[in-house]
């Protein structure tokens, strides 16, 4: 899986993009568990952030495929 | 409805949208960087966007909202990168036959933008 | 709140209001003459005002409405005489700290203007 | 009394301003009666129009003095 980090999520991880190995689909919840394994401080963003795929927010029922590109979207503050 | 959305680090110079004889109302909103944030003086804000998702989501929101508030055209510009105090972070221009749908679309779009468009104020410069 | 109201037969060129570091929102409305009235093509509308009452009433309405919707400044220009299709009959620019009071004042003022300000469309030119 | 006519009221009367002699205060209703005596077609505007004095609309309870300048304000249509 390719994971994109923006704003506060990027500050925590220190990277804007990384590959996280996966061999099977993950639930949104399992995906977050995996991210937090790699970057424990992301736990602070888990409840407030959303995930996006193909320019759309993911519902919490989604499954994430090993080939997906997933963006971590902290609370937005544009305008 | 004609929709144009532009996210760019260039300063925003709000051009008047092309006039049409069926346009009776033009409503605009300009969001400017204020000189203080949380009561502390600042010199600029730094904005970041997830492009092209931000552009696509703005397009989608405008299309959705226009079903309830039919307008002729919407032009949105959002600046990213360093935006100095007094300069424009966002400019929206909406053309419609009458003012009511233009006002309603403008207000509803700004509310949704602040919930659902992946753009962030990432930093304040003092 | 700083209020400027101008009624004039000159074409309206909406100048940007002077920026201040406590202004985060600029909302504008431009009312343009459409190319048809009651489904018949027209070339212009003719506006008439009772000056100075129209200016005084606009001032008073804005002062009243600003109690509920506090803003920094309002600038209203209304053109009278012949206003050709596609040109601006009214332009309003409102500066505020945040967008909500600016939007609210703008919409409320336009509603009141159309009830209580002695300005009339007196003629259509075809 | 000086009476000012605007928009449709001026079209009906043919003048933008006129003097109407009065020796005593008039109620709003009596004032309208007097105007309609002079210009019968103004009757069509009576219910929809308002009167103004000193840049303010007159309440229906007002009294109009012989020295007043009164404006006849048909329904407005600015903006």
Tab-separated table of N, CA and C in Angstrom, chain C:
chain	number	residue	atom	x	y	z
C	1	UNK	N	-19.039	50.703	12.887
C	1	UNK	CA	-18.895	50.219	11.508
C	1	UNK	C	-18.786	51.423	10.568
C	2	UNK	N	-17.855	51.344	9.674
C	2	UNK	CA	-17.680	52.394	8.675
C	2	UNK	C	-18.653	52.155	7.515
C	3	UNK	N	-19.462	53.168	7.201
C	3	UNK	CA	-20.474	53.026	6.152
C	3	UNK	C	-20.261	54.101	5.092
C	4	UNK	N	-20.227	53.681	3.832
C	4	UNK	CA	-20.233	54.646	2.726
C	4	UNK	C	-21.338	54.254	1.766
C	5	UNK	N	-22.147	55.234	1.396
C	5	UNK	CA	-23.269	55.000	0.493
C	5	UNK	C	-23.207	56.045	-0.607
C	6	UNK	N	-23.293	55.593	-1.837
C	6	UNK	CA	-23.171	56.512	-2.961
C	6	UNK	C	-24.217	56.168	-4.024
C	7	UNK	N	-25.008	57.159	-4.391
C	7	UNK	CA	-25.970	56.992	-5.490
C	7	UNK	C	-25.548	57.955	-6.581
C	8	UNK	N	-25.341	57.429	-7.767
C	8	UNK	CA	-24.789	58.287	-8.822
C	8	UNK	C	-25.140	57.742	-10.191
C	9	UNK	N	-25.266	58.628	-11.187
C	9	UNK	CA	-25.515	58.144	-12.553
C	9	UNK	C	-24.259	57.603	-13.241
C	10	UNK	N	-23.106	57.705	-12.609
C	10	UNK	CA	-21.871	57.222	-13.250
C	10	UNK	C	-21.794	55.708	-13.198
C	11	UNK	N	-21.170	55.095	-14.210
C	11	UNK	CA	-20.949	53.646	-14.169
C	11	UNK	C	-20.188	53.272	-12.898
C	12	UNK	N	-20.516	52.118	-12.365
C	12	UNK	CA	-19.908	51.662	-11.115
C	12	UNK	C	-18.663	50.853	-11.428
C	13	UNK	N	-17.530	51.284	-10.871
C	13	UNK	CA	-16.329	50.446	-10.969
C	13	UNK	C	-15.964	50.045	-9.550
C	14	UNK	N	-16.255	48.783	-9.208
C	14	UNK	CA	-16.104	48.372	-7.823
C	14	UNK	C	-14.651	48.330	-7.402
C	15	UNK	N	-14.211	49.362	-6.715
C	15	UNK	CA	-12.861	49.376	-6.183
C	15	UNK	C	-12.805	48.479	-4.953
C	16	UNK	N	-11.664	47.839	-4.756
C	16	UNK	CA	-11.484	47.055	-3.537
C	16	UNK	C	-11.437	48.001	-2.355
C	17	UNK	N	-12.188	47.684	-1.280
C	17	UNK	CA	-12.082	48.530	-0.097
C	17	UNK	C	-10.675	48.435	0.482
C	18	UNK	N	-10.274	49.471	1.159
C	18	UNK	CA	-8.961	49.514	1.791
C	18	UNK	C	-8.818	48.342	2.767
C	19	UNK	N	-7.747	47.616	2.658
C	19	UNK	CA	-7.571	46.429	3.493
C	19	UNK	C	-7.077	46.812	4.883
C	20	UNK	N	-7.494	46.035	5.863
C	20	UNK	CA	-7.049	46.226	7.245
C	20	UNK	C	-6.656	44.855	7.782
C	21	UNK	N	-5.677	44.813	8.680
C	21	UNK	CA	-5.209	43.493	9.124
C	21	UNK	C	-6.227	42.714	9.949
C	22	UNK	N	-7.321	43.350	10.398
C	22	UNK	CA	-8.335	42.593	11.141
C	22	UNK	C	-9.493	42.151	10.247
C	23	UNK	N	-9.350	42.333	8.936
C	23	UNK	CA	-10.386	41.883	8.002
C	23	UNK	C	-10.012	40.497	7.485
C	24	UNK	N	-10.847	39.516	7.776
C	24	UNK	CA	-10.623	38.170	7.275
C	24	UNK	C	-11.589	37.796	6.177
C	25	UNK	N	-12.633	38.624	5.996
C	25	UNK	CA	-13.694	38.266	5.049
C	25	UNK	C	-14.157	39.509	4.289
C	26	UNK	N	-14.262	39.363	2.995
C	26	UNK	CA	-14.844	40.405	2.148
C	26	UNK	C	-15.936	39.744	1.320
C	27	UNK	N	-17.162	40.175	1.532
C	27	UNK	CA	-18.284	39.635	0.763
C	27	UNK	C	-18.814	40.756	-0.116
C	28	UNK	N	-19.074	40.436	-1.368
C	28	UNK	CA	-19.612	41.463	-2.261
C	28	UNK	C	-20.838	40.929	-2.996
C	29	UNK	N	-21.690	41.865	-3.357
C	29	UNK	CA	-22.803	41.546	-4.242
C	29	UNK	C	-22.850	42.585	-5.351
C	30	UNK	N	-22.990	42.093	-6.571
C	30	UNK	CA	-23.155	42.974	-7.716
C	30	UNK	C	-24.477	42.626	-8.382
C	31	UNK	N	-25.360	43.609	-8.497
C	31	UNK	CA	-26.617	43.400	-9.210
C	31	UNK	C	-26.481	43.968	-10.607
C	32	UNK	N	-26.697	43.105	-11.608
C	32	UNK	CA	-26.487	43.504	-13.003
C	32	UNK	C	-27.815	43.524	-13.745
C	33	UNK	N	-27.892	44.343	-14.768
C	33	UNK	CA	-29.107	44.415	-15.580
C	33	UNK	C	-29.119	43.232	-16.549
C	34	UNK	N	-30.164	42.415	-16.445
C	34	UNK	CA	-30.300	41.260	-17.342
C	34	UNK	C	-30.898	41.693	-18.678
C	35	UNK	N	-30.681	40.832	-19.689
C	35	UNK	CA	-31.093	41.157	-21.048
C	35	UNK	C	-32.566	40.999	-21.339
C	36	UNK	N	-33.332	40.542	-20.349
C	36	UNK	CA	-34.776	40.444	-20.581
C	36	UNK	C	-35.529	40.780	-19.310
C	37	UNK	N	-36.728	41.280	-19.493
C	37	UNK	CA	-37.603	41.641	-18.375
C	37	UNK	C	-38.980	41.106	-18.761
C	38	UNK	N	-39.540	40.249	-17.897
C	38	UNK	CA	-40.810	39.590	-18.224
C	38	UNK	C	-40.750	38.906	-19.592
C	39	UNK	N	-39.622	38.232	-19.843
C	39	UNK	CA	-39.407	37.449	-21.064
C	39	UNK	C	-39.279	38.277	-22.343
C	40	UNK	N	-39.253	39.601	-22.217
C	40	UNK	CA	-39.042	40.421	-23.412
C	40	UNK	C	-37.628	40.986	-23.379
C	41	UNK	N	-36.943	40.971	-24.538
C	41	UNK	CA	-35.573	41.499	-24.543
C	41	UNK	C	-35.562	43.004	-24.275
C	42	UNK	N	-34.602	43.433	-23.488
C	42	UNK	CA	-34.445	44.868	-23.220
C	42	UNK	C	-32.996	45.255	-23.464
C	43	UNK	N	-32.752	46.551	-23.579
C	43	UNK	CA	-31.371	47.010	-23.755
C	43	UNK	C	-30.876	47.738	-22.510
C	44	UNK	N	-31.800	48.180	-21.660
C	44	UNK	CA	-31.375	48.925	-20.463
C	44	UNK	C	-32.555	49.060	-19.512
C	45	UNK	N	-32.234	49.322	-18.250
C	45	UNK	CA	-33.238	49.734	-17.276
C	45	UNK	C	-32.945	51.178	-16.887
C	46	UNK	N	-34.000	51.868	-16.479
C	46	UNK	CA	-33.823	53.233	-15.987
C	46	UNK	C	-34.178	53.241	-14.498
C	47	UNK	N	-33.246	53.727	-13.700
C	47	UNK	CA	-33.445	53.805	-12.252
C	47	UNK	C	-33.588	55.261	-11.823
C	48	UNK	N	-34.412	55.436	-10.816
C	48	UNK	CA	-34.619	56.762	-10.230
C	48	UNK	C	-34.494	56.620	-8.715
C	49	UNK	N	-33.952	57.627	-8.063
C	49	UNK	CA	-33.842	57.585	-6.603
C	49	UNK	C	-34.379	58.874	-6.009
C	50	UNK	N	-34.878	58.786	-4.798
C	50	UNK	CA	-35.180	59.975	-4.012
C	50	UNK	C	-33.958	60.225	-3.132
C	51	UNK	N	-33.102	61.099	-3.652
C	51	UNK	CA	-31.922	61.476	-2.886
C	51	UNK	C	-32.273	62.706	-2.071
C	52	UNK	N	-31.765	62.943	-0.909
C	52	UNK	CA	-30.862	62.054	-0.175
C	52	UNK	C	-31.571	60.999	0.657
C	53	UNK	N	-32.913	60.932	0.607
C	53	UNK	CA	-33.577	59.968	1.492
C	53	UNK	C	-33.043	58.549	1.278
C	54	UNK	N	-32.829	58.165	0.020
C	54	UNK	CA	-32.361	56.798	-0.245
C	54	UNK	C	-31.025	56.544	0.451
C	55	UNK	N	-30.124	57.522	0.389
C	55	UNK	CA	-28.825	57.345	1.036
C	55	UNK	C	-28.977	57.270	2.556
C	56	UNK	N	-29.833	58.141	3.090
C	56	UNK	CA	-30.031	58.167	4.546
C	56	UNK	C	-30.666	56.870	5.026
C	57	UNK	N	-31.650	56.370	4.286
C	57	UNK	CA	-32.307	55.116	4.695
C	57	UNK	C	-31.317	53.952	4.624
C	58	UNK	N	-30.485	53.935	3.588
C	58	UNK	CA	-29.491	52.851	3.503
C	58	UNK	C	-28.548	52.887	4.704
C	59	UNK	N	-28.072	54.077	5.037
C	59	UNK	CA	-27.228	54.263	6.227
C	59	UNK	C	-27.915	53.716	7.474
C	60	UNK	N	-29.178	54.092	7.635
C	60	UNK	CA	-29.924	53.712	8.829
C	60	UNK	C	-30.126	52.191	8.878
C	61	UNK	N	-30.512	51.604	7.743
C	61	UNK	CA	-30.709	50.145	7.690
C	61	UNK	C	-29.414	49.416	8.038
C	62	UNK	N	-28.305	49.881	7.476
C	62	UNK	CA	-27.030	49.208	7.732
C	62	UNK	C	-26.647	49.310	9.200
C	63	UNK	N	-26.879	50.465	9.792
C	63	UNK	CA	-26.560	50.640	11.212
C	63	UNK	C	-27.421	49.713	12.069
C	64	UNK	N	-28.715	49.655	11.755
C	64	UNK	CA	-29.631	48.755	12.470
C	64	UNK	C	-29.193	47.296	12.340
C	65	UNK	N	-28.962	46.851	11.101
C	65	UNK	CA	-28.655	45.442	10.844
C	65	UNK	C	-27.296	45.047	11.412
C	66	UNK	N	-26.378	46.009	11.492
C	66	UNK	CA	-25.036	45.692	11.995
C	66	UNK	C	-25.059	45.366	13.483
C	67	UNK	N	-26.119	45.750	14.190
C	67	UNK	CA	-26.207	45.381	15.604
C	67	UNK	C	-26.265	43.862	15.732
C	68	UNK	N	-26.984	43.216	14.818
C	68	UNK	CA	-27.077	41.750	14.845
C	68	UNK	C	-25.907	41.095	14.113
C	69	UNK	N	-25.325	41.804	13.141
C	69	UNK	CA	-24.291	41.213	12.286
C	69	UNK	C	-23.092	42.154	12.237
C	70	UNK	N	-22.269	42.164	13.273
C	70	UNK	CA	-21.205	43.167	13.343
C	70	UNK	C	-20.131	42.974	12.264
C	71	UNK	N	-19.901	44.035	11.519
C	71	UNK	CA	-18.901	44.030	10.451
C	71	UNK	C	-18.020	45.267	10.595
C	72	UNK	N	-16.910	45.285	9.865
C	72	UNK	CA	-16.002	46.427	9.943
C	72	UNK	C	-16.423	47.572	9.023
C	73	UNK	N	-16.845	47.248	7.808
C	73	UNK	CA	-17.165	48.318	6.859
C	73	UNK	C	-18.148	47.839	5.806
C	74	UNK	N	-18.942	48.785	5.313
C	74	UNK	CA	-19.860	48.511	4.209
C	74	UNK	C	-19.746	49.652	3.209
C	75	UNK	N	-19.662	49.279	1.953
C	75	UNK	CA	-19.599	50.272	0.882
C	75	UNK	C	-20.692	49.912	-0.133
C	76	UNK	N	-21.653	50.823	-0.312
C	76	UNK	CA	-22.760	50.581	-1.241
C	76	UNK	C	-22.725	51.626	-2.351
C	77	UNK	N	-22.797	51.172	-3.580
C	77	UNK	CA	-22.949	52.081	-4.722
C	77	UNK	C	-24.193	51.665	-5.500
C	78	UNK	N	-25.068	52.616	-5.779
C	78	UNK	CA	-26.240	52.327	-6.616
C	78	UNK	C	-26.242	53.312	-7.772
C	79	UNK	N	-26.339	52.788	-8.965
C	79	UNK	CA	-26.369	53.650	-10.145
C	79	UNK	C	-27.809	54.043	-10.443
C	80	UNK	N	-28.017	55.267	-10.915
C	80	UNK	CA	-29.336	55.696	-11.356
C	80	UNK	C	-29.246	56.183	-12.803
C	81	UNK	N	-30.407	56.468	-13.386
C	81	UNK	CA	-30.445	56.812	-14.806
C	81	UNK	C	-30.453	55.540	-15.631
C	82	UNK	N	-29.967	55.661	-16.866
C	82	UNK	CA	-29.969	54.512	-17.782
C	82	UNK	C	-28.831	53.558	-17.429
C	83	UNK	N	-29.153	52.296	-17.175
C	83	UNK	CA	-28.127	51.282	-16.910
C	83	UNK	C	-28.267	50.187	-17.964
C	84	UNK	N	-27.322	50.120	-18.910
C	84	UNK	CA	-27.428	49.155	-20.009
C	84	UNK	C	-27.304	47.707	-19.528
C	85	UNK	N	-27.849	46.801	-20.322
C	85	UNK	CA	-27.753	45.368	-20.037
C	85	UNK	C	-26.292	44.973	-19.806
C	86	UNK	N	-26.078	44.149	-18.797
C	86	UNK	CA	-24.729	43.669	-18.490
C	86	UNK	C	-23.968	44.592	-17.565
C	87	UNK	N	-24.492	45.797	-17.342
C	87	UNK	CA	-23.781	46.718	-16.453
C	87	UNK	C	-24.362	46.656	-15.047
C	88	UNK	N	-23.633	47.244	-14.123
C	88	UNK	CA	-23.929	47.098	-12.702
C	88	UNK	C	-24.894	48.179	-12.226
C	89	UNK	N	-26.002	47.739	-11.612
C	89	UNK	CA	-26.944	48.679	-11.005
C	89	UNK	C	-26.586	48.932	-9.545
C	90	UNK	N	-26.117	47.882	-8.860
C	90	UNK	CA	-25.748	48.033	-7.449
C	90	UNK	C	-24.526	47.185	-7.149
C	91	UNK	N	-23.671	47.743	-6.312
C	91	UNK	CA	-22.509	46.993	-5.843
C	91	UNK	C	-22.366	47.230	-4.348
C	92	UNK	N	-22.201	46.138	-3.606
C	92	UNK	CA	-22.041	46.222	-2.151
C	92	UNK	C	-20.804	45.438	-1.776
C	93	UNK	N	-19.967	46.029	-0.938
C	93	UNK	CA	-18.777	45.333	-0.432
C	93	UNK	C	-18.771	45.437	1.081
C	94	UNK	N	-18.694	44.299	1.739
C	94	UNK	CA	-18.725	44.249	3.204
C	94	UNK	C	-17.460	43.567	3.708
C	95	UNK	N	-16.782	44.249	4.606
C	95	UNK	CA	-15.595	43.681	5.244
C	95	UNK	C	-15.929	43.306	6.679
C	96	UNK	N	-15.437	42.154	7.106
C	96	UNK	CA	-15.688	41.724	8.485
C	96	UNK	C	-14.537	40.853	8.938
C	97	UNK	N	-14.541	40.565	10.232
C	97	UNK	CA	-13.511	39.673	10.755
C	97	UNK	C	-13.720	38.256	10.196
C	98	UNK	N	-14.986	37.816	10.241
C	98	UNK	CA	-15.323	36.461	9.787
C	98	UNK	C	-16.426	36.512	8.731
C	99	UNK	N	-16.595	35.431	7.996
C	99	UNK	CA	-17.534	35.470	6.880
C	99	UNK	C	-19.000	35.491	7.300
C	100	UNK	N	-19.340	34.847	8.443
C	100	UNK	CA	-20.764	34.695	8.775
C	100	UNK	C	-21.497	36.042	8.892
C	101	UNK	N	-21.002	36.994	9.687
C	101	UNK	CA	-21.717	38.268	9.752
C	101	UNK	C	-21.723	39.022	8.421
C	102	UNK	N	-20.665	38.866	7.632
C	102	UNK	CA	-20.628	39.549	6.331
C	102	UNK	C	-21.728	39.005	5.416
C	103	UNK	N	-21.851	37.667	5.350
C	103	UNK	CA	-22.910	37.071	4.524
C	103	UNK	C	-24.289	37.484	5.031
C	104	UNK	N	-24.466	37.443	6.354
C	104	UNK	CA	-25.781	37.740	6.929
C	104	UNK	C	-26.168	39.196	6.689
C	105	UNK	N	-25.217	40.100	6.888
C	105	UNK	CA	-25.515	41.522	6.677
C	105	UNK	C	-25.841	41.783	5.204
C	106	UNK	N	-25.088	41.159	4.319
C	106	UNK	CA	-25.291	41.356	2.885
C	106	UNK	C	-26.706	40.922	2.470
C	107	UNK	N	-27.098	39.725	2.884
C	107	UNK	CA	-28.409	39.204	2.483
C	107	UNK	C	-29.532	40.024	3.117
C	108	UNK	N	-29.381	40.353	4.402
C	108	UNK	CA	-30.427	41.104	5.101
C	108	UNK	C	-30.549	42.514	4.510
C	109	UNK	N	-29.423	43.123	4.194
C	109	UNK	CA	-29.482	44.475	3.637
C	109	UNK	C	-30.173	44.477	2.275
C	110	UNK	N	-29.865	43.501	1.431
C	110	UNK	CA	-30.516	43.462	0.112
C	110	UNK	C	-32.022	43.283	0.260
C	111	UNK	N	-32.447	42.451	1.204
C	111	UNK	CA	-33.890	42.270	1.419
C	111	UNK	C	-34.535	43.598	1.828
C	112	UNK	N	-33.911	44.293	2.758
C	112	UNK	CA	-34.481	45.547	3.250
C	112	UNK	C	-34.436	46.627	2.177
C	113	UNK	N	-33.354	46.643	1.406
C	113	UNK	CA	-33.246	47.627	0.329
C	113	UNK	C	-34.438	47.514	-0.617
C	114	UNK	N	-34.815	46.276	-0.917
C	114	UNK	CA	-35.896	46.073	-1.880
C	114	UNK	C	-37.272	46.344	-1.283
C	115	UNK	N	-37.320	46.612	0.032
C	115	UNK	CA	-38.582	47.003	0.661
C	115	UNK	C	-38.627	48.497	0.956
C	116	UNK	N	-37.509	49.042	1.416
C	116	UNK	CA	-37.554	50.329	2.116
C	116	UNK	C	-36.690	51.449	1.562
C	117	UNK	N	-35.932	51.198	0.524
C	117	UNK	CA	-35.069	52.275	0.019
C	117	UNK	C	-35.718	52.889	-1.218
C	118	UNK	N	-35.979	54.210	-1.166
C	118	UNK	CA	-36.700	54.842	-2.282
C	118	UNK	C	-35.865	54.958	-3.562
C	119	UNK	N	-35.740	53.808	-4.217
C	119	UNK	CA	-35.118	53.716	-5.537
C	119	UNK	C	-36.069	52.868	-6.374
C	120	UNK	N	-36.225	53.291	-7.624
C	120	UNK	CA	-37.194	52.600	-8.485
C	120	UNK	C	-36.593	52.300	-9.850
C	121	UNK	N	-36.967	51.117	-10.378
C	121	UNK	CA	-36.827	50.877	-11.817
C	121	UNK	C	-38.037	51.552	-12.438
C	122	UNK	N	-37.827	52.613	-13.192
C	122	UNK	CA	-38.981	53.328	-13.722
C	122	UNK	C	-39.281	52.979	-15.162
C	123	UNK	N	-38.311	52.372	-15.846
C	123	UNK	CA	-38.523	52.165	-17.279
C	123	UNK	C	-37.613	51.058	-17.784
C	124	UNK	N	-38.063	50.410	-18.863
C	124	UNK	CA	-37.178	49.505	-19.577
C	124	UNK	C	-37.033	50.058	-20.982
C	125	UNK	N	-35.814	50.008	-21.501
C	125	UNK	CA	-35.568	50.441	-22.878
C	125	UNK	C	-35.339	49.194	-23.721
C	126	UNK	N	-36.015	49.143	-24.873
C	126	UNK	CA	-35.882	47.929	-25.690
C	126	UNK	C	-34.961	48.187	-26.876
